[in-house]
PDB file of C-alpha atoms and ligand atoms in Angstrom:
ATOM      1  CA  UNK A 376       2.693 -25.622 -11.686  1.00  0.00           C
ATOM      2  CA  UNK A 377       3.015 -21.902 -11.244  1.00  0.00           C
ATOM      3  CA  UNK A 378       0.304 -19.369 -12.288  1.00  0.00           C
ATOM      4  CA  UNK A 379       0.959 -15.632 -12.335  1.00  0.00           C
ATOM      5  CA  UNK A 380      -0.595 -12.520 -13.458  1.00  0.00           C
ATOM      6  CA  UNK A 381       1.604  -9.473 -14.256  1.00  0.00           C
ATOM      7  CA  UNK A 382       0.402  -5.932 -14.088  1.00  0.00           C
ATOM      8  CA  UNK A 383       1.913  -2.658 -14.942  1.00  0.00           C
ATOM      9  CA  UNK A 384       1.490   0.392 -16.956  1.00  0.00           C
ATOM     10  CA  UNK A 385       2.957   0.794 -20.453  1.00  0.00           C
ATOM     11  CA  UNK A 386       6.620   1.269 -20.374  1.00  0.00           C
ATOM     12  CA  UNK A 387       6.985  -0.645 -17.136  1.00  0.00           C
ATOM     13  CA  UNK A 388       8.723  -3.559 -18.911  1.00  0.00           C
ATOM     14  CA  UNK A 389       5.875  -6.071 -18.463  1.00  0.00           C
ATOM     15  CA  UNK A 390       6.796  -7.933 -21.736  1.00  0.00           C
ATOM     16  CA  UNK A 391      10.458  -8.305 -20.848  1.00  0.00           C
ATOM     17  CA  UNK A 392       9.819  -9.295 -17.248  1.00  0.00           C
ATOM     18  CA  UNK A 393       7.308 -11.941 -18.428  1.00  0.00           C
ATOM     19  CA  UNK A 394       9.863 -13.280 -20.917  1.00  0.00           C
ATOM     20  CA  UNK A 395      12.557 -13.559 -18.342  1.00  0.00           C
ATOM     21  CA  UNK A 396      10.260 -15.161 -15.851  1.00  0.00           C
ATOM     22  CA  UNK A 397       8.894 -17.599 -18.429  1.00  0.00           C
ATOM     23  CA  UNK A 398      12.257 -18.551 -19.885  1.00  0.00           C
ATOM     24  CA  UNK A 399      13.752 -20.972 -17.382  1.00  0.00           C
ATOM     25  CA  UNK A 400      10.511 -21.768 -15.403  1.00  0.00           C
ATOM     26  CA  UNK A 401       8.917 -22.963 -18.722  1.00  0.00           C
ATOM     27  CA  UNK A 402       5.909 -20.884 -18.157  1.00  0.00           C
ATOM     28  CA  UNK A 403       3.680 -20.177 -21.101  1.00  0.00           C
ATOM     29  CA  UNK A 404       3.380 -16.470 -21.758  1.00  0.00           C
ATOM     30  CA  UNK A 405      -0.019 -15.338 -22.462  1.00  0.00           C
ATOM     31  CA  UNK A 406      -0.205 -11.633 -23.534  1.00  0.00           C
ATOM     32  CA  UNK A 407      -3.581 -10.281 -24.582  1.00  0.00           C
ATOM     33  CA  UNK A 408      -1.866  -7.600 -26.626  1.00  0.00           C
ATOM     34  CA  UNK A 409       0.356 -10.106 -28.464  1.00  0.00           C
ATOM     35  CA  UNK A 410      -2.785 -12.283 -29.180  1.00  0.00           C
ATOM     36  CA  UNK A 411      -4.682  -9.443 -30.635  1.00  0.00           C
ATOM     37  CA  UNK A 412      -1.693  -8.240 -32.690  1.00  0.00           C
ATOM     38  CA  UNK A 413      -1.362 -11.846 -34.027  1.00  0.00           C
ATOM     39  CA  UNK A 414      -4.992 -11.856 -35.103  1.00  0.00           C
ATOM     40  CA  UNK A 415      -4.776  -8.457 -36.764  1.00  0.00           C
ATOM     41  CA  UNK A 416      -1.575  -9.550 -38.686  1.00  0.00           C
ATOM     42  CA  UNK A 417      -3.059 -12.842 -39.777  1.00  0.00           C
ATOM     43  CA  UNK A 418      -6.323 -11.260 -40.864  1.00  0.00           C
ATOM     44  CA  UNK A 419      -8.596 -13.521 -38.752  1.00  0.00           C
ATOM     45  CA  UNK A 420     -12.180 -12.749 -37.944  1.00  0.00           C
ATOM     46  CA  UNK A 421     -11.182 -11.538 -34.530  1.00  0.00           C
ATOM     47  CA  UNK A 422      -8.361  -9.489 -36.012  1.00  0.00           C
ATOM     48  CA  UNK A 423     -10.962  -7.679 -38.284  1.00  0.00           C
ATOM     49  CA  UNK A 424     -13.148  -6.957 -35.181  1.00  0.00           C
ATOM     50  CA  UNK A 425     -10.168  -5.618 -33.259  1.00  0.00           C
ATOM     51  CA  UNK A 426      -9.031  -3.568 -36.174  1.00  0.00           C
ATOM     52  CA  UNK A 427     -12.468  -1.909 -36.507  1.00  0.00           C
ATOM     53  CA  UNK A 428     -12.439  -1.102 -32.749  1.00  0.00           C
ATOM     54  CA  UNK A 429      -9.038   0.457 -32.894  1.00  0.00           C
ATOM     55  CA  UNK A 430      -9.878   2.437 -36.052  1.00  0.00           C
ATOM     56  CA  UNK A 431     -12.779   3.897 -34.160  1.00  0.00           C
ATOM     57  CA  UNK A 432     -10.341   4.967 -31.437  1.00  0.00           C
ATOM     58  CA  UNK A 433     -12.104   2.764 -28.854  1.00  0.00           C
ATOM     59  CA  UNK A 434     -10.765   0.104 -26.467  1.00  0.00           C
ATOM     60  CA  UNK A 435     -11.403  -3.569 -26.947  1.00  0.00           C
ATOM     61  CA  UNK A 436     -14.090  -4.251 -24.424  1.00  0.00           C
ATOM     62  CA  UNK A 437     -13.602  -6.395 -21.360  1.00  0.00           C
ATOM     63  CA  UNK A 438     -15.880  -9.228 -22.508  1.00  0.00           C
ATOM     64  CA  UNK A 439     -13.989  -9.776 -25.676  1.00  0.00           C
ATOM     65  CA  UNK A 440     -10.702  -9.851 -23.752  1.00  0.00           C
ATOM     66  CA  UNK A 441     -12.129 -12.370 -21.336  1.00  0.00           C
ATOM     67  CA  UNK A 442     -13.351 -14.606 -24.147  1.00  0.00           C
ATOM     68  CA  UNK A 443      -9.922 -14.596 -25.751  1.00  0.00           C
ATOM     69  CA  UNK A 444      -8.056 -15.374 -22.517  1.00  0.00           C
ATOM     70  CA  UNK A 445     -10.547 -18.144 -21.719  1.00  0.00           C
ATOM     71  CA  UNK A 446      -9.992 -19.559 -25.168  1.00  0.00           C
ATOM     72  CA  UNK A 447      -6.238 -19.344 -24.871  1.00  0.00           C
ATOM     73  CA  UNK A 448      -6.088 -20.996 -21.493  1.00  0.00           C
ATOM     74  CA  UNK A 449      -8.401 -23.739 -22.778  1.00  0.00           C
ATOM     75  CA  UNK A 450      -5.686 -24.856 -25.059  1.00  0.00           C
ATOM     76  CA  UNK A 451      -3.980 -26.429 -22.078  1.00  0.00           C
ATOM     77  CA  UNK A 452      -0.494 -26.173 -23.462  1.00  0.00           C
ATOM     78  CA  UNK A 453       0.759 -24.815 -20.137  1.00  0.00           C
ATOM     79  CA  UNK A 454       2.111 -27.875 -18.444  1.00  0.00           C
ATOM     80  CA  UNK A 455       4.332 -25.917 -16.121  1.00  0.00           C
ATOM     81  CA  UNK A 456       2.098 -22.878 -15.626  1.00  0.00           C
ATOM     82  CA  UNK A 457       1.576 -19.508 -17.196  1.00  0.00           C
ATOM     83  CA  UNK A 458       2.054 -15.865 -16.808  1.00  0.00           C
ATOM     84  CA  UNK A 459      -0.785 -13.581 -18.064  1.00  0.00           C
ATOM     85  CA  UNK A 460      -0.452 -10.077 -19.191  1.00  0.00           C
ATOM     86  CA  UNK A 461      -3.343  -7.783 -20.016  1.00  0.00           C
ATOM     87  CA  UNK A 462      -6.032  -9.663 -17.944  1.00  0.00           C
ATOM     88  CA  UNK A 463      -8.124  -9.382 -15.769  1.00  0.00           C
ATOM     89  CA  UNK A 464      -9.469  -5.913 -16.606  1.00  0.00           C
ATOM     90  CA  UNK A 465     -12.040  -5.500 -13.871  1.00  0.00           C
ATOM     91  CA  UNK A 466     -13.221  -6.776 -10.536  1.00  0.00           C
ATOM     92  CA  UNK A 467     -15.536  -9.613 -11.666  1.00  0.00           C
ATOM     93  CA  UNK A 468     -12.929 -10.857 -14.009  1.00  0.00           C
ATOM     94  CA  UNK A 469     -10.431 -10.966 -11.174  1.00  0.00           C
ATOM     95  CA  UNK A 470     -12.765 -12.888  -8.961  1.00  0.00           C
ATOM     96  CA  UNK A 471     -13.531 -15.392 -11.737  1.00  0.00           C
ATOM     97  CA  UNK A 472      -9.829 -15.803 -12.517  1.00  0.00           C
ATOM     98  CA  UNK A 473      -8.857 -16.345  -8.853  1.00  0.00           C
ATOM     99  CA  UNK A 474     -11.591 -18.943  -8.471  1.00  0.00           C
ATOM    100  CA  UNK A 475     -11.003 -20.844 -11.762  1.00  0.00           C
ATOM    101  CA  UNK A 476      -7.158 -20.912 -11.897  1.00  0.00           C
ATOM    102  CA  UNK A 477      -5.835 -20.976  -8.357  1.00  0.00           C
ATOM    103  CA  UNK A 478      -3.322 -18.116  -9.077  1.00  0.00           C
ATOM    104  CA  UNK A 479      -0.043 -18.198  -7.205  1.00  0.00           C
ATOM    105  CA  UNK A 480       0.741 -14.579  -7.289  1.00  0.00           C
ATOM    106  CA  UNK A 481       0.203 -11.208  -8.958  1.00  0.00           C
ATOM    107  CA  UNK A 482       3.288  -9.262  -9.973  1.00  0.00           C
ATOM    108  CA  UNK A 483       2.769  -5.486  -9.925  1.00  0.00           C
ATOM    109  CA  UNK A 484       5.470  -3.458 -11.637  1.00  0.00           C
ATOM    110  CA  UNK A 485       5.291  -0.171 -10.085  1.00  0.00           C
ATOM    111  CA  UNK A 486       6.395   2.820 -12.183  1.00  0.00           C
ATOM    112  CA  UNK A 487       5.590   6.467 -11.235  1.00  0.00           C
ATOM    113  CA  UNK A 488       3.715   8.408 -13.845  1.00  0.00           C
ATOM    114  CA  UNK A 489       6.622  10.856 -14.404  1.00  0.00           C
ATOM    115  CA  UNK A 490       8.930   7.955 -15.356  1.00  0.00           C
ATOM    116  CA  UNK A 491       6.176   6.522 -17.611  1.00  0.00           C
ATOM    117  CA  UNK A 492       6.158   9.994 -19.378  1.00  0.00           C
ATOM    118  CA  UNK A 493      10.043  10.057 -19.609  1.00  0.00           C
ATOM    119  CA  UNK A 494      10.141   6.474 -21.123  1.00  0.00           C
ATOM    120  CA  UNK A 495       7.269   6.858 -23.420  1.00  0.00           C
ATOM    121  CA  UNK A 496       8.364  10.244 -24.789  1.00  0.00           C
ATOM    122  CA  UNK A 497      11.720   8.812 -25.555  1.00  0.00           C
ATOM    123  CA  UNK A 498      10.157   6.021 -27.910  1.00  0.00           C
ATOM    124  CA  UNK A 499      10.881   6.281 -31.624  1.00  0.00           C
ATOM    125  CA  UNK A 500       9.903   4.313 -34.605  1.00  0.00           C
ATOM    126  CA  UNK A 501      11.637   4.046 -37.923  1.00  0.00           C
ATOM    127  CA  UNK A 502       9.356   5.453 -40.459  1.00  0.00           C
ATOM    128  CA  UNK A 503      10.754   3.018 -43.112  1.00  0.00           C
ATOM    129  CA  UNK A 504      11.236  -0.444 -41.625  1.00  0.00           C
ATOM    130  CA  UNK A 505       9.383  -0.060 -38.254  1.00  0.00           C
ATOM    131  CA  UNK A 506      12.308  -0.835 -35.961  1.00  0.00           C
ATOM    132  CA  UNK A 507      11.859   0.447 -32.370  1.00  0.00           C
ATOM    133  CA  UNK A 508      14.119   2.793 -30.571  1.00  0.00           C
ATOM    134  CA  UNK A 509      14.173   4.203 -27.196  1.00  0.00           C
ATOM    135  CA  UNK A 510      16.372   7.257 -26.731  1.00  0.00           C
ATOM    136  CA  UNK A 511      17.011   6.378 -23.187  1.00  0.00           C
ATOM    137  CA  UNK A 512      18.114   2.785 -23.600  1.00  0.00           C
ATOM    138  CA  UNK A 513      18.849   2.393 -27.255  1.00  0.00           C
ATOM    139  CA  UNK A 514      20.287   5.445 -29.007  1.00  0.00           C
ATOM    140  CA  UNK A 515      20.703   5.194 -32.807  1.00  0.00           C
ATOM    141  CA  UNK A 516      24.249   5.749 -34.102  1.00  0.00           C
ATOM    142  CA  UNK A 517      23.293   8.785 -36.040  1.00  0.00           C
ATOM    143  CA  UNK A 518      20.625  11.264 -34.572  1.00  0.00           C
ATOM    144  CA  UNK A 519      17.115  10.531 -35.743  1.00  0.00           C
ATOM    145  CA  UNK A 520      18.207   7.896 -38.234  1.00  0.00           C
ATOM    146  CA  UNK A 521      17.635   4.131 -38.158  1.00  0.00           C
ATOM    147  CA  UNK A 522      20.765   2.012 -37.679  1.00  0.00           C
ATOM    148  CA  UNK A 523      19.201  -0.735 -39.907  1.00  0.00           C
ATOM    149  CA  UNK A 524      17.911   1.148 -42.954  1.00  0.00           C
ATOM    150  CA  UNK A 525      18.679   4.862 -42.505  1.00  0.00           C
ATOM    151  CA  UNK A 526      15.076   5.741 -42.312  1.00  0.00           C
ATOM    152  CA  UNK A 527      13.870   8.771 -40.324  1.00  0.00           C
ATOM    153  CA  UNK A 528      12.901   8.092 -36.729  1.00  0.00           C
ATOM    154  CA  UNK A 529       9.604   9.427 -35.635  1.00  0.00           C
ATOM    155  CA  UNK A 530       7.365   9.373 -32.619  1.00  0.00           C
ATOM    156  CA  UNK A 531       4.224   7.308 -32.665  1.00  0.00           C
ATOM    157  CA  UNK A 532       1.166   9.166 -33.418  1.00  0.00           C
ATOM    158  CA  UNK A 533      -0.434   8.399 -30.050  1.00  0.00           C
ATOM    159  CA  UNK A 534       2.690   9.191 -27.996  1.00  0.00           C
ATOM    160  CA  UNK A 535       1.790  12.806 -27.277  1.00  0.00           C
ATOM    161  CA  UNK A 536       1.647  14.231 -23.746  1.00  0.00           C
ATOM    162  CA  UNK A 537      -2.156  14.559 -23.891  1.00  0.00           C
ATOM    163  CA  UNK A 538      -2.917  11.053 -25.233  1.00  0.00           C
ATOM    164  CA  UNK A 539      -0.528   9.575 -22.708  1.00  0.00           C
ATOM    165  CA  UNK A 540      -2.002  11.473 -19.858  1.00  0.00           C
ATOM    166  CA  UNK A 541      -5.494  10.248 -20.892  1.00  0.00           C
ATOM    167  CA  UNK A 542      -4.118   6.605 -21.213  1.00  0.00           C
ATOM    168  CA  UNK A 543      -2.548   6.779 -17.804  1.00  0.00           C
ATOM    169  CA  UNK A 544      -5.815   8.071 -16.218  1.00  0.00           C
ATOM    170  CA  UNK A 545      -7.771   5.265 -17.794  1.00  0.00           C
ATOM    171  CA  UNK A 546      -5.191   2.786 -16.751  1.00  0.00           C
ATOM    172  CA  UNK A 547      -5.362   3.847 -13.071  1.00  0.00           C
ATOM    173  CA  UNK A 548      -9.086   3.997 -13.050  1.00  0.00           C
ATOM    174  CA  UNK A 549      -9.388   0.418 -14.445  1.00  0.00           C
ATOM    175  CA  UNK A 550      -6.429  -1.179 -12.730  1.00  0.00           C
ATOM    176  CA  UNK A 551      -6.697   0.160  -9.246  1.00  0.00           C
ATOM    177  CA  UNK A 552      -9.833  -1.855  -8.295  1.00  0.00           C
ATOM    178  CA  UNK A 553      -8.250  -5.032  -9.646  1.00  0.00           C
ATOM    179  CA  UNK A 554      -5.102  -4.451  -7.705  1.00  0.00           C
ATOM    180  CA  UNK A 555      -7.153  -3.721  -4.625  1.00  0.00           C
ATOM    181  CA  UNK A 556      -9.076  -6.912  -4.951  1.00  0.00           C
ATOM    182  CA  UNK A 557      -5.907  -9.006  -5.438  1.00  0.00           C
ATOM    183  CA  UNK A 558      -4.274  -7.228  -2.571  1.00  0.00           C
ATOM    184  CA  UNK A 559      -7.165  -8.079  -0.275  1.00  0.00           C
ATOM    185  CA  UNK A 560      -6.467 -11.716  -1.003  1.00  0.00           C
ATOM    186  CA  UNK A 561      -2.758 -11.096  -0.368  1.00  0.00           C
ATOM    187  CA  UNK A 562      -1.595 -12.236  -3.733  1.00  0.00           C
ATOM    188  CA  UNK A 563       0.219  -9.069  -4.834  1.00  0.00           C
ATOM    189  CA  UNK A 564       3.914  -8.466  -4.840  1.00  0.00           C
ATOM    190  CA  UNK A 565       4.831  -4.867  -5.881  1.00  0.00           C
ATOM    191  CA  UNK A 566       8.229  -4.298  -7.360  1.00  0.00           C
ATOM    192  CA  UNK A 567       9.836  -0.906  -8.218  1.00  0.00           C
ATOM    193  CA  UNK A 568      10.177  -1.057 -12.022  1.00  0.00           C
ATOM    194  CA  UNK A 569      12.710   1.846 -12.283  1.00  0.00           C
ATOM    195  CA  UNK A 570      15.895  -0.214 -11.960  1.00  0.00           C
ATOM    196  CA  UNK A 571      17.572  -2.262 -14.762  1.00  0.00           C
ATOM    197  CA  UNK A 572      15.521  -5.162 -16.080  1.00  0.00           C
ATOM    198  CA  UNK A 573      17.690  -7.844 -14.500  1.00  0.00           C
ATOM    199  CA  UNK A 574      17.465  -6.267 -11.032  1.00  0.00           C
ATOM    200  CA  UNK A 575      13.775  -5.868 -11.390  1.00  0.00           C
ATOM    201  CA  UNK A 576      13.482  -9.554 -12.316  1.00  0.00           C
ATOM    202  CA  UNK A 577      15.650 -10.710  -9.349  1.00  0.00           C
ATOM    203  CA  UNK A 578      13.422  -8.696  -6.966  1.00  0.00           C
ATOM    204  CA  UNK A 579      10.271 -10.342  -8.527  1.00  0.00           C
ATOM    205  CA  UNK A 580      11.795 -13.739  -7.857  1.00  0.00           C
ATOM    206  CA  UNK A 581      13.021 -12.968  -4.384  1.00  0.00           C
ATOM    207  CA  UNK A 582       9.415 -11.795  -3.365  1.00  0.00           C
ATOM    208  CA  UNK A 583       7.908 -14.826  -5.013  1.00  0.00           C
ATOM    209  CA  UNK A 584      10.512 -17.249  -3.505  1.00  0.00           C
ATOM    210  CA  UNK A 585      11.696 -18.507  -6.866  1.00  0.00           C
ATOM    211  CA  UNK A 586      15.260 -19.396  -7.906  1.00  0.00           C
ATOM    212  CA  UNK A 587      17.203 -16.437  -9.066  1.00  0.00           C
ATOM    213  CA  UNK A 588      17.333 -15.466 -12.764  1.00  0.00           C
ATOM    214  CA  UNK A 589      20.510 -16.605 -14.611  1.00  0.00           C
ATOM    215  CA  UNK A 590      20.934 -14.462 -17.774  1.00  0.00           C
ATOM    216  CA  UNK A 591      21.963 -16.245 -20.967  1.00  0.00           C
TER     217      UNK A 591
HETATM  218 ZN1   ZN B1211      14.653   1.341 -40.296  1.00  0.00          ZN
END
């Protein structure tokens, strides 16, 4: 059984790298963001709570995140292991996690702040159907128009330079102590997240001594 944590700033490709790693190793992917989005979409009690927090412009607090992850892991549907994204959020949670789950490794996707800016500022969203675009990797056929429905492409409201700079500051402030704690226990593999996704995945696997990724 293999148990991993993946860490990286937004735009570092965490979701994609988790999916690639989970695919042939049969790992259960546990993404805190996905779990919250599911609850919001399905109008659960937790979803309502998360929606209220977001509407107030606040962050979901660490205790709630921990409760959600604990609950998810207690389902025990991870026979071959798991990869967790979005947890732990602080030092005490990291300690608890290491002690309780015997983690095999922490994957740190390293992306310089300038590159995060470049990637995030290139994100667009279709104002009609909600399709995602990234002007670096996924150019629409016609400028500023959705390939699917022809709707106008817009930036997300919170993808401004100021908002991103604030998110990055908060991210480093919160994440650095967790990374340092993991690093002291010699669990962290740091991978440059700038190359293409398959190259990044192969480097992750090389460092974790896993069989190489075979696309398709
Ligand atoms: Zn569209």
